[in-house]
Amino acid sequence: MSGSWWRKWWWVVVFCLAATSLYLHFIQTKKCQIEELSSRFAEMKKEKLFALQERESLCLQIESQSDPSWIEMILMRDLGVVPEGWLKVHFTK
């Protein structure tokens, strides 16, 4: 009886084993892809945060450019301009 059962249903067992094997292979591939995409997503979130911080800094700079004290500070820092009545000192090495 068991021999005749095996002759009738062997292909079902082989099919189930093949399907299980393929399923496990593709699940492993999918997990690797999900891990890679999660890593890329985390990196993109970091880049977005950095870009938002830079944008905020640039917006603050643009808004402050009409402020006279900001203009004075930039002239003093970048160009070395000194307001009238101040003493300018040069240091040499």
mmCIF file of N, CA, C and O in Angstrom:
data_model
loop_
_atom_site.group_PDB
_atom_site.id
_atom_site.type_symbol
_atom_site.label_atom_id
_atom_site.label_comp_id
_atom_site.label_asym_id
_atom_site.label_seq_id
_atom_site.Cartn_x
_atom_site.Cartn_y
_atom_site.Cartn_z
ATOM 1 N N MET A 1 0.817 -1.196 0.000
ATOM 2 C CA MET A 1 0.000 0.000 0.000
ATOM 3 C C MET A 1 0.856 1.253 0.000
ATOM 4 O O MET A 1 0.577 2.180 -0.734
ATOM 5 N N SER A 2 1.891 1.253 0.864
ATOM 6 C CA SER A 2 2.710 2.460 0.923
ATOM 7 C C SER A 2 3.509 2.644 -0.348
ATOM 8 O O SER A 2 3.796 3.755 -0.751
ATOM 9 N N GLY A 3 3.890 1.563 -1.018
ATOM 10 C CA GLY A 3 4.616 1.658 -2.274
ATOM 11 C C GLY A 3 3.759 2.255 -3.367
ATOM 12 O O GLY A 3 4.191 3.053 -4.173
ATOM 13 N N SER A 4 2.513 1.882 -3.416
ATOM 14 C CA SER A 4 1.620 2.418 -4.434
ATOM 15 C C SER A 4 1.285 3.895 -4.143
ATOM 16 O O SER A 4 1.103 4.685 -5.060
ATOM 17 N N TRP A 5 1.210 4.220 -2.869
ATOM 18 C CA TRP A 5 0.963 5.626 -2.495
ATOM 19 C C TRP A 5 2.122 6.496 -2.964
ATOM 20 O O TRP A 5 1.922 7.567 -3.513
ATOM 21 N N TRP A 6 3.345 6.010 -2.760
ATOM 22 C CA TRP A 6 4.539 6.781 -3.149
ATOM 23 C C TRP A 6 4.583 6.930 -4.672
ATOM 24 O O TRP A 6 4.945 7.996 -5.161
ATOM 25 N N ARG A 7 4.210 5.925 -5.405
ATOM 26 C CA ARG A 7 4.213 6.006 -6.871
ATOM 27 C C ARG A 7 3.182 7.001 -7.376
ATOM 28 O O ARG A 7 3.393 7.656 -8.394
ATOM 29 N N LYS A 8 2.082 7.152 -6.673
ATOM 30 C CA LYS A 8 1.036 8.090 -7.101
ATOM 31 C C LYS A 8 1.373 9.535 -6.733
ATOM 32 O O LYS A 8 1.076 10.452 -7.500
ATOM 33 N N TRP A 9 1.968 9.747 -5.561
ATOM 34 C CA TRP A 9 2.105 11.102 -5.017
ATOM 35 C C TRP A 9 3.537 11.606 -4.916
ATOM 36 O O TRP A 9 3.785 12.642 -4.320
ATOM 37 N N TRP A 10 4.509 10.960 -5.503
ATOM 38 C CA TRP A 10 5.896 11.395 -5.403
ATOM 39 C C TRP A 10 6.092 12.800 -5.962
ATOM 40 O O TRP A 10 6.845 13.594 -5.448
ATOM 41 N N TRP A 11 5.394 13.108 -7.047
ATOM 42 C CA TRP A 11 5.544 14.416 -7.678
ATOM 43 C C TRP A 11 5.031 15.538 -6.773
ATOM 44 O O TRP A 11 5.542 16.656 -6.814
ATOM 45 N N VAL A 12 4.051 15.267 -5.932
ATOM 46 C CA VAL A 12 3.541 16.279 -5.000
ATOM 47 C C VAL A 12 4.619 16.607 -3.957
ATOM 48 O O VAL A 12 4.862 17.767 -3.632
ATOM 49 N N VAL A 13 5.275 15.572 -3.467
ATOM 50 C CA VAL A 13 6.344 15.779 -2.476
ATOM 51 C C VAL A 13 7.497 16.559 -3.097
ATOM 52 O O VAL A 13 8.010 17.522 -2.509
ATOM 53 N N VAL A 14 7.898 16.200 -4.310
ATOM 54 C CA VAL A 14 8.984 16.894 -5.007
ATOM 55 C C VAL A 14 8.593 18.351 -5.267
ATOM 56 O O VAL A 14 9.391 19.273 -5.072
ATOM 57 N N PHE A 15 7.350 18.552 -5.697
ATOM 58 C CA PHE A 15 6.877 19.916 -5.951
ATOM 59 C C PHE A 15 6.911 20.751 -4.676
ATOM 60 O O PHE A 15 7.345 21.904 -4.690
ATOM 61 N N CYS A 16 6.445 20.185 -3.561
ATOM 62 C CA CYS A 16 6.441 20.913 -2.284
ATOM 63 C C CYS A 16 7.864 21.248 -1.837
ATOM 64 O O CYS A 16 8.128 22.356 -1.355
ATOM 65 N N LEU A 17 8.788 20.325 -1.997
ATOM 66 C CA LEU A 17 10.185 20.586 -1.638
ATOM 67 C C LEU A 17 10.799 21.675 -2.523
ATOM 68 O O LEU A 17 11.511 22.554 -2.035
ATOM 69 N N ALA A 18 10.520 21.602 -3.822
ATOM 70 C CA ALA A 18 11.036 22.621 -4.738
ATOM 71 C C ALA A 18 10.437 23.991 -4.415
ATOM 72 O O ALA A 18 11.147 25.001 -4.396
ATOM 73 N N ALA A 19 9.147 24.039 -4.157
ATOM 74 C CA ALA A 19 8.489 25.307 -3.828
ATOM 75 C C ALA A 19 9.045 25.887 -2.532
ATOM 76 O O ALA A 19 9.304 27.090 -2.438
ATOM 77 N N THR A 20 9.264 25.034 -1.541
ATOM 78 C CA THR A 20 9.824 25.494 -0.271
ATOM 79 C C THR A 20 11.239 26.014 -0.466
ATOM 80 O O THR A 20 11.615 27.056 0.090
ATOM 81 N N SER A 21 12.024 25.305 -1.263
ATOM 82 C CA SER A 21 13.399 25.737 -1.532
ATOM 83 C C SER A 21 13.419 27.105 -2.218
ATOM 84 O O SER A 21 14.185 28.003 -1.834
ATOM 85 N N LEU A 22 12.602 27.271 -3.244
ATOM 86 C CA LEU A 22 12.527 28.565 -3.945
ATOM 87 C C LEU A 22 12.034 29.672 -3.018
ATOM 88 O O LEU A 22 12.556 30.790 -3.045
ATOM 89 N N TYR A 23 11.042 29.374 -2.212
ATOM 90 C CA TYR A 23 10.512 30.365 -1.276
ATOM 91 C C TYR A 23 11.598 30.853 -0.321
ATOM 92 O O TYR A 23 11.769 32.057 -0.120
ATOM 93 N N LEU A 24 12.339 29.930 0.259
ATOM 94 C CA LEU A 24 13.402 30.314 1.207
ATOM 95 C C LEU A 24 14.488 31.132 0.524
ATOM 96 O O LEU A 24 15.012 32.090 1.099
ATOM 97 N N HIS A 25 14.824 30.767 -0.720
ATOM 98 C CA HIS A 25 15.841 31.526 -1.456
ATOM 99 C C HIS A 25 15.377 32.967 -1.698
ATOM 100 O O HIS A 25 16.125 33.920 -1.457
ATOM 101 N N PHE A 26 14.167 33.129 -2.168
ATOM 102 C CA PHE A 26 13.679 34.471 -2.485
ATOM 103 C C PHE A 26 13.412 35.305 -1.232
ATOM 104 O O PHE A 26 13.571 36.521 -1.261
ATOM 105 N N ILE A 27 13.034 34.677 -0.142
ATOM 106 C CA ILE A 27 12.850 35.411 1.116
ATOM 107 C C ILE A 27 14.184 35.965 1.597
ATOM 108 O O ILE A 27 14.281 37.098 2.066
ATOM 109 N N GLN A 28 15.251 35.167 1.471
ATOM 110 C CA GLN A 28 16.574 35.626 1.884
ATOM 111 C C GLN A 28 17.014 36.811 1.025
ATOM 112 O O GLN A 28 17.533 37.799 1.538
ATOM 113 N N THR A 29 16.786 36.731 -0.286
ATOM 114 C CA THR A 29 17.121 37.836 -1.183
ATOM 115 C C THR A 29 16.324 39.085 -0.814
ATOM 116 O O THR A 29 16.870 40.188 -0.772
ATOM 117 N N LYS A 30 15.061 38.900 -0.519
ATOM 118 C CA LYS A 30 14.204 40.034 -0.162
ATOM 119 C C LYS A 30 14.659 40.682 1.144
ATOM 120 O O LYS A 30 14.681 41.903 1.267
ATOM 121 N N LYS A 31 15.074 39.876 2.107
ATOM 122 C CA LYS A 31 15.560 40.426 3.376
ATOM 123 C C LYS A 31 16.815 41.260 3.166
ATOM 124 O O LYS A 31 16.971 42.325 3.770
ATOM 125 N N CYS A 32 17.715 40.787 2.295
ATOM 126 C CA CYS A 32 18.930 41.555 1.987
ATOM 127 C C CYS A 32 18.578 42.892 1.337
ATOM 128 O O CYS A 32 19.161 43.927 1.665
ATOM 129 N N GLN A 33 17.624 42.864 0.417
ATOM 130 C CA GLN A 33 17.203 44.093 -0.240
ATOM 131 C C GLN A 33 16.560 45.059 0.748
ATOM 132 O O GLN A 33 16.805 46.275 0.703
ATOM 133 N N ILE A 34 15.746 44.549 1.644
ATOM 134 C CA ILE A 34 15.101 45.399 2.656
ATOM 135 C C ILE A 34 16.153 46.029 3.555
ATOM 136 O O ILE A 34 16.071 47.215 3.889
ATOM 137 N N GLU A 35 17.161 45.262 3.947
ATOM 138 C CA GLU A 35 18.226 45.794 4.794
ATOM 139 C C GLU A 35 19.004 46.899 4.075
ATOM 140 O O GLU A 35 19.295 47.943 4.652
ATOM 141 N N GLU A 36 19.299 46.685 2.794
ATOM 142 C CA GLU A 36 20.016 47.694 2.012
ATOM 143 C C GLU A 36 19.186 48.968 1.872
ATOM 144 O O GLU A 36 19.690 50.082 2.042
ATOM 145 N N LEU A 37 17.899 48.816 1.578
ATOM 146 C CA LEU A 37 17.035 49.986 1.426
ATOM 147 C C LEU A 37 16.849 50.720 2.747
ATOM 148 O O LEU A 37 16.787 51.954 2.767
ATOM 149 N N SER A 38 16.788 50.005 3.843
ATOM 150 C CA SER A 38 16.684 50.646 5.155
ATOM 151 C C SER A 38 17.927 51.465 5.449
ATOM 152 O O SER A 38 17.843 52.578 5.981
ATOM 153 N N SER A 39 19.073 50.925 5.096
ATOM 154 C CA SER A 39 20.331 51.645 5.294
ATOM 155 C C SER A 39 20.365 52.913 4.440
ATOM 156 O O SER A 39 20.755 53.986 4.921
ATOM 157 N N ARG A 40 19.961 52.786 3.180
ATOM 158 C CA ARG A 40 19.930 53.963 2.297
ATOM 159 C C ARG A 40 18.940 55.006 2.809
ATOM 160 O O ARG A 40 19.196 56.211 2.740
ATOM 161 N N PHE A 41 17.802 54.552 3.330
ATOM 162 C CA PHE A 41 16.795 55.467 3.855
ATOM 163 C C PHE A 41 17.329 56.239 5.063
ATOM 164 O O PHE A 41 17.117 57.446 5.181
ATOM 165 N N ALA A 42 18.038 55.538 5.944
ATOM 166 C CA ALA A 42 18.624 56.202 7.117
ATOM 167 C C ALA A 42 19.639 57.242 6.676
ATOM 168 O O ALA A 42 19.698 58.348 7.234
ATOM 169 N N GLU A 43 20.451 56.922 5.668
ATOM 170 C CA GLU A 43 21.441 57.874 5.155
ATOM 171 C C GLU A 43 20.753 59.093 4.545
ATOM 172 O O GLU A 43 21.183 60.229 4.742
ATOM 173 N N MET A 44 19.672 58.865 3.833
ATOM 174 C CA MET A 44 18.936 59.978 3.223
ATOM 175 C C MET A 44 18.286 60.858 4.289
ATOM 176 O O MET A 44 18.209 62.081 4.123
ATOM 177 N N LYS A 45 17.827 60.256 5.385
ATOM 178 C CA LYS A 45 17.262 61.051 6.473
ATOM 179 C C LYS A 45 18.333 61.948 7.089
ATOM 180 O O LYS A 45 18.064 63.109 7.419
ATOM 181 N N LYS A 46 19.560 61.420 7.236
ATOM 182 C CA LYS A 46 20.666 62.233 7.756
ATOM 183 C C LYS A 46 20.969 63.394 6.819
ATOM 184 O O LYS A 46 21.175 64.517 7.259
ATOM 185 N N GLU A 47 21.017 63.104 5.509
ATOM 186 C CA GLU A 47 21.275 64.156 4.521
ATOM 187 C C GLU A 47 20.172 65.215 4.549
ATOM 188 O O GLU A 47 20.450 66.408 4.430
ATOM 189 N N LYS A 48 18.933 64.782 4.711
ATOM 190 C CA LYS A 48 17.821 65.733 4.764
ATOM 191 C C LYS A 48 17.946 66.633 5.986
ATOM 192 O O LYS A 48 17.754 67.851 5.890
ATOM 193 N N LEU A 49 18.292 66.051 7.124
ATOM 194 C CA LEU A 49 18.465 66.837 8.340
ATOM 195 C C LEU A 49 19.577 67.860 8.164
ATOM 196 O O LEU A 49 19.429 69.028 8.537
ATOM 197 N N PHE A 50 20.701 67.432 7.573
ATOM 198 C CA PHE A 50 21.812 68.346 7.319
ATOM 199 C C PHE A 50 21.385 69.473 6.382
ATOM 200 O O PHE A 50 21.710 70.644 6.607
ATOM 201 N N ALA A 51 20.645 69.133 5.318
ATOM 202 C CA ALA A 51 20.184 70.142 4.362
ATOM 203 C C ALA A 51 19.223 71.139 5.029
ATOM 204 O O ALA A 51 19.286 72.343 4.760
ATOM 205 N N LEU A 52 18.350 70.655 5.903
ATOM 206 C CA LEU A 52 17.425 71.555 6.591
ATOM 207 C C LEU A 52 18.169 72.499 7.533
ATOM 208 O O LEU A 52 17.834 73.686 7.632
ATOM 209 N N GLN A 53 19.193 71.967 8.217
ATOM 210 C CA GLN A 53 19.988 72.828 9.096
ATOM 211 C C GLN A 53 20.734 73.880 8.290
ATOM 212 O O GLN A 53 20.801 75.050 8.686
ATOM 213 N N GLU A 54 21.296 73.478 7.158
ATOM 214 C CA GLU A 54 22.011 74.433 6.305
ATOM 215 C C GLU A 54 21.049 75.477 5.750
ATOM 216 O O GLU A 54 21.375 76.663 5.695
ATOM 217 N N ARG A 55 19.860 75.043 5.376
ATOM 218 C CA ARG A 55 18.853 75.979 4.858
ATOM 219 C C ARG A 55 18.476 77.009 5.921
ATOM 220 O O ARG A 55 18.360 78.202 5.643
ATOM 221 N N GLU A 56 18.276 76.528 7.145
ATOM 222 C CA GLU A 56 17.925 77.438 8.234
ATOM 223 C C GLU A 56 19.049 78.449 8.477
ATOM 224 O O GLU A 56 18.793 79.638 8.661
ATOM 225 N N SER A 57 20.276 77.975 8.449
ATOM 226 C CA SER A 57 21.422 78.866 8.645
ATOM 227 C C SER A 57 21.487 79.918 7.535
ATOM 228 O O SER A 57 21.710 81.103 7.810
ATOM 229 N N LEU A 58 21.280 79.485 6.297
ATOM 230 C CA LEU A 58 21.321 80.427 5.179
ATOM 231 C C LEU A 58 20.165 81.428 5.247
ATOM 232 O O LEU A 58 20.347 82.617 4.938
ATOM 233 N N CYS A 59 18.986 80.971 5.656
ATOM 234 C CA CYS A 59 17.847 81.893 5.803
ATOM 235 C C CYS A 59 18.140 82.946 6.867
ATOM 236 O O CYS A 59 17.829 84.135 6.686
ATOM 237 N N LEU A 60 18.741 82.522 7.969
ATOM 238 C CA LEU A 60 19.100 83.475 9.020
ATOM 239 C C LEU A 60 20.137 84.472 8.526
ATOM 240 O O LEU A 60 20.069 85.672 8.844
ATOM 241 N N GLN A 61 21.094 84.009 7.726
ATOM 242 C CA GLN A 61 22.101 84.920 7.171
ATOM 243 C C GLN A 61 21.456 85.934 6.243
ATOM 244 O O GLN A 61 21.776 87.119 6.290
ATOM 245 N N ILE A 62 20.542 85.466 5.396
ATOM 246 C CA ILE A 62 19.872 86.379 4.464
ATOM 247 C C ILE A 62 19.052 87.412 5.225
ATOM 248 O O ILE A 62 19.071 88.600 4.888
ATOM 249 N N GLU A 63 18.317 86.970 6.243
ATOM 250 C CA GLU A 63 17.495 87.897 7.022
ATOM 251 C C GLU A 63 18.343 88.921 7.765
ATOM 252 O O GLU A 63 17.935 90.071 7.936
ATOM 253 N N SER A 64 19.529 88.513 8.201
ATOM 254 C CA SER A 64 20.344 89.430 9.002
ATOM 255 C C SER A 64 21.193 90.365 8.156
ATOM 256 O O SER A 64 21.812 91.285 8.681
ATOM 257 N N GLN A 65 21.232 90.174 6.841
ATOM 258 C CA GLN A 65 22.070 91.019 5.998
ATOM 259 C C GLN A 65 21.576 92.460 5.925
ATOM 260 O O GLN A 65 22.342 93.354 5.586
ATOM 261 N N SER A 66 20.332 92.705 6.251
ATOM 262 C CA SER A 66 19.831 94.081 6.258
ATOM 263 C C SER A 66 20.084 94.751 7.610
ATOM 264 O O SER A 66 19.829 95.945 7.772
ATOM 265 N N ASP A 67 20.600 94.022 8.574
ATOM 266 C CA ASP A 67 20.898 94.554 9.908
ATOM 267 C C ASP A 67 22.252 95.276 9.876
ATOM 268 O O ASP A 67 23.257 94.707 9.486
ATOM 269 N N PRO A 68 22.292 96.556 10.279
ATOM 270 C CA PRO A 68 23.556 97.312 10.238
ATOM 271 C C PRO A 68 24.673 96.682 11.079
ATOM 272 O O PRO A 68 25.839 96.714 10.675
ATOM 273 N N SER A 69 24.350 96.115 12.218
ATOM 274 C CA SER A 69 25.396 95.511 13.036
ATOM 275 C C SER A 69 25.982 94.270 12.352
ATOM 276 O O SER A 69 27.170 93.973 12.484
ATOM 277 N N TRP A 70 25.157 93.531 11.609
ATOM 278 C CA TRP A 70 25.650 92.376 10.850
ATOM 279 C C TRP A 70 26.615 92.835 9.756
ATOM 280 O O TRP A 70 27.689 92.267 9.577
ATOM 281 N N ILE A 71 26.221 93.887 9.043
ATOM 282 C CA ILE A 71 27.075 94.413 7.971
ATOM 283 C C ILE A 71 28.401 94.887 8.553
ATOM 284 O O ILE A 71 29.477 94.621 7.998
ATOM 285 N N GLU A 72 28.352 95.583 9.685
ATOM 286 C CA GLU A 72 29.578 96.054 10.340
ATOM 287 C C GLU A 72 30.472 94.878 10.740
ATOM 288 O O GLU A 72 31.685 94.913 10.528
ATOM 289 N N MET A 73 29.867 93.828 11.294
ATOM 290 C CA MET A 73 30.644 92.664 11.708
ATOM 291 C C MET A 73 31.320 91.992 10.505
ATOM 292 O O MET A 73 32.491 91.621 10.560
ATOM 293 N N ILE A 74 30.594 91.854 9.394
ATOM 294 C CA ILE A 74 31.160 91.236 8.198
ATOM 295 C C ILE A 74 32.294 92.088 7.636
ATOM 296 O O ILE A 74 33.348 91.573 7.250
ATOM 297 N N LEU A 75 32.100 93.410 7.605
ATOM 298 C CA LEU A 75 33.166 94.283 7.107
ATOM 299 C C LEU A 75 34.414 94.182 7.980
ATOM 300 O O LEU A 75 35.535 94.163 7.473
ATOM 301 N N MET A 76 34.215 94.098 9.276
ATOM 302 C CA MET A 76 35.357 93.998 10.179
ATOM 303 C C MET A 76 36.028 92.622 10.052
ATOM 304 O O MET A 76 37.255 92.524 10.003
ATOM 305 N N ARG A 77 35.246 91.581 9.984
ATOM 306 C CA ARG A 77 35.807 90.225 9.973
ATOM 307 C C ARG A 77 36.468 89.882 8.637
ATOM 308 O O ARG A 77 37.583 89.382 8.597
ATOM 309 N N ASP A 78 35.776 90.145 7.530
ATOM 310 C CA ASP A 78 36.267 89.702 6.226
ATOM 311 C C ASP A 78 37.202 90.704 5.552
ATOM 312 O O ASP A 78 38.165 90.307 4.910
ATOM 313 N N LEU A 79 36.904 91.986 5.679
ATOM 314 C CA LEU A 79 37.698 92.990 4.970
ATOM 315 C C LEU A 79 38.670 93.748 5.867
ATOM 316 O O LEU A 79 39.514 94.483 5.368
ATOM 317 N N GLY A 80 38.534 93.609 7.158
ATOM 318 C CA GLY A 80 39.440 94.316 8.072
ATOM 319 C C GLY A 80 39.124 95.789 8.232
ATOM 320 O O GLY A 80 39.979 96.565 8.670
ATOM 321 N N VAL A 81 37.908 96.205 7.876
ATOM 322 C CA VAL A 81 37.504 97.609 8.022
ATOM 323 C C VAL A 81 37.262 97.888 9.504
ATOM 324 O O VAL A 81 36.678 97.079 10.217
ATOM 325 N N VAL A 82 37.725 99.053 9.957
ATOM 326 C CA VAL A 82 37.568 99.420 11.363
ATOM 327 C C VAL A 82 36.738 100.702 11.431
ATOM 328 O O VAL A 82 36.974 101.639 10.666
ATOM 329 N N PRO A 83 35.757 100.786 12.338
ATOM 330 C CA PRO A 83 34.958 102.013 12.460
ATOM 331 C C PRO A 83 35.842 103.199 12.881
ATOM 332 O O PRO A 83 36.907 103.026 13.459
ATOM 333 N N GLU A 84 35.347 104.384 12.571
ATOM 334 C CA GLU A 84 36.105 105.604 12.935
ATOM 335 C C GLU A 84 36.276 105.662 14.443
ATOM 336 O O GLU A 84 35.375 105.325 15.207
ATOM 337 N N GLY A 85 37.458 106.062 14.862
ATOM 338 C CA GLY A 85 37.756 106.194 16.274
ATOM 339 C C GLY A 85 38.326 104.922 16.887
ATOM 340 O O GLY A 85 38.786 104.944 18.020
ATOM 341 N N TRP A 86 38.314 103.833 16.154
ATOM 342 C CA TRP A 86 38.886 102.589 16.660
ATOM 343 C C TRP A 86 40.341 102.513 16.224
ATOM 344 O O TRP A 86 40.738 103.065 15.208
ATOM 345 N N LEU A 87 41.124 101.792 16.980
ATOM 346 C CA LEU A 87 42.537 101.623 16.673
ATOM 347 C C LEU A 87 42.723 100.261 16.015
ATOM 348 O O LEU A 87 42.316 99.240 16.550
ATOM 349 N N LYS A 88 43.333 100.274 14.831
ATOM 350 C CA LYS A 88 43.565 99.028 14.116
ATOM 351 C C LYS A 88 44.984 98.565 14.415
ATOM 352 O O LYS A 88 45.943 99.307 14.236
ATOM 353 N N VAL A 89 45.106 97.309 14.857
ATOM 354 C CA VAL A 89 46.412 96.752 15.209
ATOM 355 C C VAL A 89 46.720 95.592 14.258
ATOM 356 O O VAL A 89 45.896 94.734 14.031
ATOM 357 N N HIS A 90 47.941 95.620 13.697
ATOM 358 C CA HIS A 90 48.412 94.530 12.820
ATOM 359 C C HIS A 90 49.409 93.685 13.586
ATOM 360 O O HIS A 90 50.333 94.215 14.183
ATOM 361 N N PHE A 91 49.207 92.373 13.561
ATOM 362 C CA PHE A 91 50.155 91.470 14.188
ATOM 363 C C PHE A 91 50.988 90.803 13.120
ATOM 364 O O PHE A 91 50.467 90.357 12.107
ATOM 365 N N THR A 92 52.269 90.731 13.330
ATOM 366 C CA THR A 92 53.153 90.040 12.387
ATOM 367 C C THR A 92 53.786 88.853 13.110
ATOM 368 O O THR A 92 53.967 88.869 14.333
ATOM 369 N N LYS A 93 54.152 87.882 12.340
ATOM 370 C CA LYS A 93 54.736 86.683 12.943
ATOM 371 C C LYS A 93 56.187 86.839 13.235
ATOM 372 O O LYS A 93 56.941 87.481 12.664
#
